[in-house]
Amino acid sequence: MTRTFQKLKLIAADFLAALLAWMCFFLLRKYLLSEINAGYRFTGGELFTLTGSALMIAAFWTVLYSLIGEYRDIFRKSRLSEIIRLGRISVLGALVIFFALLLDDQGVSSYRLYYKTITAYFLLHFFITAVLRTWAITTVQHLVRSGVISFNTLLVGSNLLARETYHELARTGKHLGLKLVGFAPMGDTVDPGLAAELPARGSYTRLPALIRALKIEQIIIAIEPSEHRMIQEILSLLEGTPARVSILPDLYQMLLGSVKVNHLFGTPLIEIKHDLLPPWQEFTKRGLDIVGSALFMLLAWPVYAFTAVMVRLSSPGPIFYAQERIGINAQPFRIYKFRSMYVDAEKMGPALSSDRDPRITPWGRFMRKVRLDELPQFWNVLKGDMSLVGPRPERRFYIDQIVKVAPHYRHLHRVRPGITSLGQVKYGYAETVDQMVERLKFDILYIENMSLAMDFRVMLYTLKIIVEGRGK
């Protein structure tokens, strides 16, 4: 409840600041344009218009801040960095308002007045918001420093470095609100000093269960350089858990420049990226998924109808084929396709298809070449099971085999699976589990470089493959 209230307080402060800034600008604009004279009267109609426009402008700023991610992780904000960030966002928002509302201002008679009005509005909005936001962040920081708001933290490691990290965080980490509840040893060797000061909560191999049992919100990996080979295993175990993950770097990583410190006097930590996309890109990607899939199904209905008829004529059996796949957060869902195989193609159990697979119908072989069999998956996209672009979803039967060889496959469950993917366009369909593992590197590459620009490149490459008939 306290955390929710603090977030609402910050949102309310921004909303109020935008409201006040627009009202002040209304009067300041009239002064700059010499519209206020001795006989000027503020009418009821003007008050109604001003109130309505101020509420709309305040709502615009609140939505803009949300899309940019200003209300994510509000408990670890730095006042100075927030002021600098606010300045950049204020420039963006003021320009949007200028071109949307102020460019056609009938009272402006010269470019100099344009410059004056936009500058006046930017300064008013920036300074009023800076004051109210600084107040809101300061009150939040006070609650974090005093321990009213804290984050259960588990230290992964059990050697001297882990003990030194514990002491460092206890000395300088109050502003982060970390509440160290114990450590997870990496093996049988445990530093006696660490064991005397922190309870051992269980082996690192039980991390997912420990996170659930202890309500862990932050994991700090502090292991010796000789144990760094185990980091990948630890990260695979943490995949899909809600906890934030940070790694204590060694000197080599510092020299490579991979260490970013959010707070000047904080313990240097490498933050494992939790949010793959900025909020505005995440929102836009989902919006494009919904609009794109709905438009495609609406415009391509003749293709759907023709394909359905051809499937029916090609062989006995249903037109559509549904199968359970594993999606985002490892949740199962039913994927839909136009049937491209004869009925009971898997009566002997799950089997991947190949180039000369006798189970595929003649029409099914053509559909696969030009990806027509995938068209019903636009319904999966519209429902939210899938995205236009994302790693291809697999069945639990094959995932269980893949993770034995490549535990980092779980990384793919951080995002919605897609109709097309970087792995599919760069590698193609996999015919064996080994090929699935080989294709995995492209899907990991996509996730680590995820962006709207990357999605557009994958879609363009997919169109190229469809035109060339290189599917299978």
mmCIF file of C-alpha atoms in Angstrom, residues 425-426 456-466 470:
data_model
loop_
_atom_site.group_PDB
_atom_site.id
_atom_site.type_symbol
_atom_site.label_atom_id
_atom_site.label_comp_id
_atom_site.label_asym_id
_atom_site.label_seq_id
_atom_site.Cartn_x
_atom_site.Cartn_y
_atom_site.Cartn_z
ATOM 1 C CA VAL A 425 14.762 -15.896 -41.306
ATOM 2 C CA LYS A 426 18.490 -16.397 -40.654
ATOM 3 C CA PHE A 456 10.851 -4.023 -39.081
ATOM 4 C CA ARG A 457 14.086 -5.520 -40.430
ATOM 5 C CA VAL A 458 12.922 -9.048 -39.553
ATOM 6 C CA MET A 459 9.537 -8.447 -41.223
ATOM 7 C CA LEU A 460 11.187 -7.116 -44.397
ATOM 8 C CA TYR A 461 13.510 -10.123 -44.513
ATOM 9 C CA THR A 462 10.490 -12.418 -44.020
ATOM 10 C CA LEU A 463 8.724 -10.815 -47.000
ATOM 11 C CA LYS A 464 11.853 -11.406 -49.074
ATOM 12 C CA ILE A 465 11.839 -15.118 -48.138
ATOM 13 C CA ILE A 466 8.127 -15.421 -48.958
ATOM 14 C CA ARG A 470 12.505 -20.142 -49.616
#
